[in-house]
CSV table of C-alpha atoms in Angstrom, one decimal:
chain,number,residue,atom,x,y,z
Q,26,MET,CA,27.8,-8.3,2.8
Q,27,GLY,CA,24.2,-7.3,3.7
Q,28,VAL,CA,22.0,-4.3,4.3
Q,29,ALA,CA,19.9,-4.1,7.4
Q,30,TYR,CA,16.6,-2.1,7.9
Q,31,SER,CA,14.0,-2.3,10.6
Q,32,VAL,CA,10.8,-4.0,9.6
Q,33,GLY,CA,8.8,-0.8,9.9
Q,34,GLU,CA,10.9,0.6,7.0
Q,35,VAL,CA,10.2,-2.2,4.6
Q,36,ASP,CA,7.1,-0.6,2.9
Q,37,HIS,CA,8.7,2.8,3.0
Q,38,LEU,CA,11.7,1.4,1.2
Q,39,TYR,CA,9.5,-0.2,-1.5
Q,40,THR,CA,7.5,3.1,-1.8
Q,41,PHE,CA,10.9,4.8,-2.3
Q,42,PHE,CA,11.9,2.3,-5.0
Q,43,VAL,CA,8.6,2.7,-6.9
Q,44,LYS,CA,8.7,6.5,-6.7
Q,45,TRP,CA,12.3,7.1,-7.6
Q,46,SER,CA,13.0,4.1,-9.8
Q,47,PRO,CA,9.7,3.5,-11.6
Q,48,GLU,CA,11.6,2.0,-14.5
Q,49,ILE,CA,12.3,-1.0,-12.3
Q,50,TYR,CA,8.7,-1.7,-11.3
Q,51,ILE,CA,6.4,0.0,-13.7
Q,52,LYS,CA,6.1,-0.1,-17.5
Q,53,ASP,CA,3.1,1.2,-19.3
Q,54,ASN,CA,1.3,1.4,-15.9
Q,55,LYS,CA,1.7,-2.3,-15.4
Q,56,LYS,CA,3.5,-4.0,-12.5
Q,57,GLN,CA,6.6,-5.7,-13.7
Q,58,CYS,CA,8.4,-6.9,-10.7
Q,59,GLN,CA,7.2,-6.5,-7.1
Q,60,PRO,CA,9.6,-7.5,-4.3
Q,61,CYS,CA,8.8,-10.7,-2.6
Q,62,PHE,CA,9.0,-11.1,1.2
Q,63,VAL,CA,9.8,-14.4,2.7
Q,64,ILE,CA,9.9,-15.0,6.5
Q,65,GLY,CA,12.0,-17.5,8.3
Q,66,GLU,CA,10.1,-18.4,11.5
Q,67,LYS,CA,13.1,-18.8,13.8
Q,68,HIS,CA,14.8,-15.4,13.4
Q,69,GLN,CA,12.0,-13.5,11.6
Q,70,LYS,CA,14.1,-12.6,8.6
Q,71,TRP,CA,12.5,-10.6,5.8
Q,72,TYR,CA,14.1,-10.9,2.4
Q,73,LEU,CA,13.6,-8.3,-0.3
Q,74,VAL,CA,14.0,-10.3,-3.5
Q,75,LEU,CA,15.4,-8.6,-6.6
Q,76,LYS,CA,16.5,-9.8,-10.0
Q,77,LYS,CA,20.3,-9.7,-10.2
Q,78,TYR,CA,20.7,-7.2,-13.0
Q,79,LYS,CA,18.6,-4.7,-11.0
Q,80,VAL,CA,20.7,-4.7,-7.9
Q,81,ALA,CA,23.1,-2.1,-9.5
Q,82,VAL,CA,20.2,0.3,-9.9
Q,83,ILE,CA,19.0,-0.2,-6.3
Q,84,ASN,CA,22.6,0.3,-5.1
Q,85,LYS,CA,22.5,3.9,-6.3
Q,86,ARG,CA,19.8,4.5,-3.7
Q,87,LEU,CA,21.5,2.8,-0.8
Q,88,SER,CA,24.3,4.2,1.5
Q,89,LYS,CA,25.6,0.6,1.9
Q,90,PRO,CA,25.6,-1.1,-1.5
Q,91,VAL,CA,25.0,-4.8,-1.6
Q,92,ASP,CA,27.1,-7.4,-3.3
Q,93,PRO,CA,25.0,-10.0,-5.1
Q,94,THR,CA,28.0,-12.2,-5.7
Q,95,ALA,CA,29.0,-12.6,-2.1
Q,96,LYS,CA,28.8,-16.1,-0.8
Q,97,ASN,CA,28.1,-15.2,2.8
Q,98,TRP,CA,25.7,-12.5,4.0
Q,99,LYS,CA,26.4,-10.9,7.3
Q,100,VAL,CA,23.8,-8.9,9.0
Q,101,SER,CA,24.1,-6.6,12.0
Q,102,ASP,CA,23.9,-8.3,15.4
Q,103,CYS,CA,20.6,-6.9,16.7
Q,104,MET,CA,17.6,-8.3,18.3
Q,105,GLU,CA,15.2,-6.6,15.9
Q,106,PRO,CA,14.1,-8.3,12.6
Q,107,TYR,CA,15.8,-7.0,9.5
Q,108,VAL,CA,15.6,-6.8,5.8
Q,109,GLU,CA,18.2,-8.4,3.5
Q,110,ILE,CA,18.5,-7.7,-0.2
Q,111,ILE,CA,19.3,-10.8,-2.2
Q,112,THR,CA,19.0,-11.9,-5.8
Q,113,LEU,CA,16.1,-14.0,-7.1
Q,114,LYS,CA,18.4,-16.9,-7.7
Q,115,ASP,CA,19.6,-16.9,-4.1
Q,116,SER,CA,16.1,-16.5,-2.8
Q,117,LYS,CA,15.2,-20.0,-4.1
Q,118,ARG,CA,17.6,-21.4,-1.5
Q,119,ARG,CA,16.0,-19.6,1.4
Q,120,GLN,CA,13.4,-20.7,3.8
Q,121,SER,CA,9.7,-21.0,2.7
Q,122,LEU,CA,7.1,-19.4,5.0
Q,123,CYS,CA,6.5,-22.5,7.0
Q,124,SER,CA,10.0,-23.9,7.2
Q,125,SER,CA,12.4,-23.6,10.1
Q,126,LEU,CA,15.9,-22.3,9.5
Q,127,ASP,CA,17.1,-25.7,10.9
Q,128,SER,CA,15.8,-27.4,7.8
Q,129,GLU,CA,17.9,-25.3,5.4
Q,130,ALA,CA,19.7,-28.3,4.0
Q,131,GLU,CA,16.5,-29.4,2.3
Q,132,GLU,CA,16.6,-26.2,0.2
Q,133,PRO,CA,12.8,-25.8,-0.4
Q,134,GLU,CA,12.1,-24.1,-3.7
Q,135,TYR,CA,10.8,-20.5,-3.6
Q,136,GLN,CA,7.3,-20.1,-4.8
Q,137,GLU,CA,5.9,-16.8,-6.0
Q,138,GLU,CA,2.5,-15.7,-4.7
Q,139,ASP,CA,-0.3,-16.1,-7.3
Q,140,GLU,CA,-0.6,-12.5,-8.6
Q,141,GLY,CA,-3.9,-13.4,-10.2
Q,142,ALA,CA,-5.6,-14.3,-7.0
Q,143,LEU,CA,-8.3,-11.8,-5.9
Q,144,PRO,CA,-8.6,-10.7,-2.3
Q,145,VAL,CA,-11.3,-12.4,-0.2
Q,146,LEU,CA,-14.1,-10.1,0.8
Q,147,CYS,CA,-15.8,-11.0,4.1
Q,148,ASP,CA,-18.8,-8.9,3.2
Q,149,ARG,CA,-20.6,-7.9,0.0
Q,150,SER,CA,-19.5,-4.8,-1.7
Q,151,HIS,CA,-21.8,-2.4,-3.6
Q,152,LEU,CA,-18.9,-0.6,-5.2
Q,153,LEU,CA,-16.1,-3.1,-5.9
Q,154,ASP,CA,-16.1,-5.7,-8.6
Q,155,ASP,CA,-13.4,-8.2,-9.6
Q,156,GLN,CA,-11.7,-5.7,-11.9
Q,157,HIS,CA,-11.5,-3.1,-9.1
Q,158,LEU,CA,-10.2,-5.7,-6.7
Q,159,GLU,CA,-7.5,-7.0,-9.1
Q,160,LYS,CA,-6.2,-3.5,-9.8
Q,161,LEU,CA,-6.2,-2.3,-6.2
Q,162,ALA,CA,-4.6,-5.5,-4.7
Q,163,ALA,CA,-1.7,-5.1,-7.1
Q,164,HIS,CA,-0.8,-1.8,-5.5
Q,165,MET,CA,-1.4,-2.7,-1.8
Q,166,PRO,CA,1.7,-2.8,0.5
Q,167,ALA,CA,3.2,-6.2,1.2
Q,168,ARG,CA,1.9,-6.3,4.7
Q,169,THR,CA,-1.7,-6.4,3.6
Q,170,GLN,CA,-1.3,-9.4,1.2
Q,171,GLY,CA,-3.1,-12.6,2.1
Q,172,TYR,CA,-5.5,-11.0,4.5
Q,173,PRO,CA,-9.3,-10.9,3.9
Q,174,TRP,CA,-10.9,-7.5,3.4
Q,175,GLN,CA,-13.6,-6.7,6.0
Q,176,LEU,CA,-16.2,-4.0,5.6
Q,177,VAL,CA,-16.2,-1.6,8.5
Q,178,TYR,CA,-18.5,1.1,7.1
Q,179,SER,CA,-21.0,1.5,4.3
Q,180,THR,CA,-23.5,4.2,3.6
Q,181,ALA,CA,-25.9,1.5,2.5
Q,182,ILE,CA,-25.7,-0.1,6.0
Q,183,HIS,CA,-24.7,2.7,8.4
Q,184,GLY,CA,-26.2,5.8,6.8
Q,185,SER,CA,-24.2,8.9,6.0
Q,186,SER,CA,-22.1,10.1,8.9
Q,187,LEU,CA,-18.4,10.8,9.2
Q,188,ARG,CA,-18.7,10.4,12.9
Q,189,THR,CA,-19.8,6.7,12.3
Q,190,ILE,CA,-16.7,6.2,10.2
Q,191,TYR,CA,-14.5,7.5,13.0
Q,192,ARG,CA,-16.4,5.4,15.6
Q,193,ASN,CA,-15.9,2.2,13.5
Q,194,THR,CA,-12.3,2.7,12.5
Q,195,THR,CA,-10.5,4.6,15.3
Q,196,SER,CA,-9.8,1.4,17.3
Q,197,LEU,CA,-8.5,-0.5,14.3
Q,198,ASP,CA,-4.8,-1.3,14.1
Q,199,SER,CA,-4.7,-1.8,10.4
Q,200,PRO,CA,-4.8,0.1,7.1
Q,201,VAL,CA,-8.1,1.1,5.6
Q,202,LEU,CA,-9.4,1.5,2.0
Q,203,LEU,CA,-11.9,4.2,1.3
Q,204,VAL,CA,-14.0,3.7,-1.8
Q,205,ILE,CA,-16.4,6.3,-3.2
Q,206,LYS,CA,-19.0,6.3,-6.0
Q,207,ASP,CA,-20.2,9.8,-7.1
Q,208,MET,CA,-23.4,10.8,-8.8
Q,209,HIS,CA,-21.8,10.2,-12.1
Q,210,ASN,CA,-21.0,6.6,-11.1
Q,211,LYS,CA,-17.3,7.2,-11.0
Q,212,VAL,CA,-15.4,5.1,-8.5
Q,213,PHE,CA,-12.4,6.4,-6.7
Q,214,GLY,CA,-10.9,6.8,-3.2
Q,215,ALA,CA,-7.8,6.3,-1.1
Q,216,PHE,CA,-5.8,3.8,0.7
Q,217,SER,CA,-4.6,5.0,4.2
Q,218,SER,CA,-1.8,3.3,6.0
Q,219,ASP,CA,-3.6,4.2,9.3
Q,220,SER,CA,-7.2,3.9,10.3
Q,221,PHE,CA,-9.3,7.1,10.2
Q,222,LYS,CA,-9.5,9.1,13.4
Q,223,VAL,CA,-10.0,12.7,14.7
Q,224,SER,CA,-6.6,14.3,15.0
Q,225,LYS,CA,-5.2,17.8,15.2
Q,226,PHE,CA,-2.2,16.8,13.2
Q,227,CYS,CA,-1.6,14.8,10.0
Q,228,TYR,CA,-0.9,11.1,10.4
Q,229,GLY,CA,-0.1,8.2,8.1
Q,230,THR,CA,2.9,7.1,6.1
Q,231,GLY,CA,4.1,7.0,2.5
Q,232,GLU,CA,2.1,3.8,1.9
Q,233,THR,CA,-1.0,6.1,1.6
Q,234,PHE,CA,-2.2,6.6,-2.0
Q,235,LEU,CA,-5.1,7.9,-4.0
Q,236,PHE,CA,-6.7,6.0,-6.8
Q,237,SER,CA,-9.4,6.5,-9.5
Q,238,PHE,CA,-11.2,4.3,-11.9
Q,239,ASN,CA,-12.3,7.4,-13.9
Q,240,SER,CA,-11.8,6.0,-17.4
Q,241,ASP,CA,-8.4,4.3,-17.0
Q,242,PHE,CA,-7.2,3.1,-13.6
Q,243,GLN,CA,-4.8,5.6,-12.0
Q,244,VAL,CA,-2.8,5.4,-8.8
Q,245,TYR,CA,-1.2,8.5,-7.2
Q,246,ARG,CA,1.5,7.6,-4.8
Q,247,TRP,CA,3.3,9.8,-2.3
Q,248,SER,CA,5.4,12.4,-4.0
Q,249,GLY,CA,7.8,12.9,-1.1
Q,250,GLU,CA,7.1,16.7,-1.2
Q,251,ASN,CA,5.2,16.8,2.2
Q,252,SER,CA,3.7,14.5,4.7
Q,253,TYR,CA,0.1,15.7,4.7
Q,254,PHE,CA,-1.3,12.2,4.4
Q,255,VAL,CA,-4.5,12.1,6.4
Q,256,SER,CA,-6.1,14.5,8.9
Q,257,GLY,CA,-9.7,14.9,10.1
Q,258,ASN,CA,-12.1,16.5,12.5
Q,259,LEU,CA,-15.8,16.1,13.2
Q,260,GLU,CA,-16.6,18.4,10.3
Q,261,SER,CA,-14.5,16.8,7.5
Q,262,LEU,CA,-11.9,14.3,6.5
Q,263,HIS,CA,-8.9,15.3,4.4
Q,264,ILE,CA,-6.4,13.2,2.5
Q,265,GLY,CA,-3.4,14.9,0.9
Q,266,GLY,CA,-2.8,18.7,0.8
Q,267,GLY,CA,-0.4,21.5,0.9
Q,268,GLY,CA,-1.4,23.4,-2.2
Q,269,GLY,CA,-4.6,25.2,-1.2
Q,270,GLY,CA,-6.7,22.1,-1.8
Q,271,PHE,CA,-7.0,18.6,-0.6
Q,272,GLY,CA,-6.4,15.5,-2.7
Q,273,LEU,CA,-9.7,14.2,-1.3
Q,274,TRP,CA,-12.1,16.0,1.1
Q,275,LEU,CA,-15.4,14.8,2.6
Q,276,ASP,CA,-17.9,16.7,4.6
Q,277,ALA,CA,-19.5,15.6,7.9
Q,278,ASN,CA,-22.6,14.2,6.2
Q,279,LEU,CA,-20.7,12.3,3.6
Q,280,TYR,CA,-22.7,14.2,1.0
Q,281,HIS,CA,-20.4,16.7,-0.5
Q,282,GLY,CA,-16.8,16.0,-1.5
Q,283,SER,CA,-14.0,17.5,-3.5
Q,284,SER,CA,-10.8,16.4,-5.1
Q,285,PHE,CA,-8.0,18.8,-6.1
Q,286,SER,CA,-4.5,18.3,-7.3
Q,287,CYS,CA,-2.2,18.5,-4.3
Q,288,PRO,CA,1.6,18.3,-3.7
Q,289,THR,CA,1.3,15.2,-1.4
Q,290,PHE,CA,0.4,13.0,-4.3
Q,291,ARG,CA,0.6,15.2,-7.4
Q,292,ASN,CA,-2.7,13.8,-8.4
Q,293,ALA,CA,-5.3,14.8,-10.9
Q,294,SER,CA,-8.8,15.3,-9.7
Q,295,LEU,CA,-10.2,11.9,-8.8
Q,296,SER,CA,-13.7,12.6,-10.0
Q,297,THR,CA,-14.8,14.1,-13.3
Q,298,GLN,CA,-15.4,17.3,-11.4
Q,299,GLU,CA,-13.4,18.8,-8.5
Q,300,ASP,CA,-16.6,19.2,-6.5
Q,301,PHE,CA,-18.8,16.1,-6.4
Q,302,ILE,CA,-21.8,14.6,-4.6
Q,303,ILE,CA,-21.3,11.2,-2.9
Q,304,LYS,CA,-23.7,8.4,-4.0
Q,305,ASP,CA,-22.2,5.5,-2.1
Q,306,LEU,CA,-19.2,5.1,0.2
Q,307,GLU,CA,-17.5,2.1,1.8
Q,308,VAL,CA,-14.5,1.7,4.1
Q,309,TRP,CA,-12.7,-1.6,4.3
Q,310,THR,CA,-9.9,-2.8,6.6
Q,311,VAL,CA,-7.3,-4.7,4.7
Q,312,GLY,CA,-4.7,-5.9,7.1
Q,313,THR,CA,-4.0,-7.2,10.6
């Protein structure tokens, strides 16, 4: 017995789990168990790996509950890739990333990704140190894992212009990470599931989140209340909204900014003050 989802829903499903079942993944603001994704080359299978005793909790969120004791898993007959929920024990019998399904008899042992490994930066950052990288990488969507981070905009290199950000990111087909340091040397920003662009309407997905290193590290994920993820014009860039203020707002000259609590993320102000002056800013692309 199996549950099938389109690949595009994988990260949304995980976001849902984290938001509505935080007891499964988060304890004292520390990651406890992040799903693992294993691809079988031949049929492009994606497996969401869960510990057996947690399957019952996840089943409460699914319209078609899974049976972790079933010997055979049947998945819908479709041409699109799918996601299958299996137990951690069963996952050890599945294919490794580089194994063909035809070699299943060899039963390669499942290996977890080294969670302590830091992302590789292709360029030097003036804002991110190893501590920042470790904290941020732990909250990135699965589809960004294993890819180097490339700097696409920096005020230290490109000057201060929102138009330049748009010019450097509009053609990207990957998520972007916006990192800001204000005049009080506080570091904060946003991860956007889509690259920044001028748009009349809001864009992005529930992967988008806000973060702040103001004292303790804080991540503000999608609340599910609205879908005002990202929007922007030539005069300003906005992330999160719906309550009279934006979760993060930047002006055209990348000089003034503001951060208010908003329904999209139910965040606190990311800076020490709701209105702040930008000292440095970087934008990184963090996926394919």
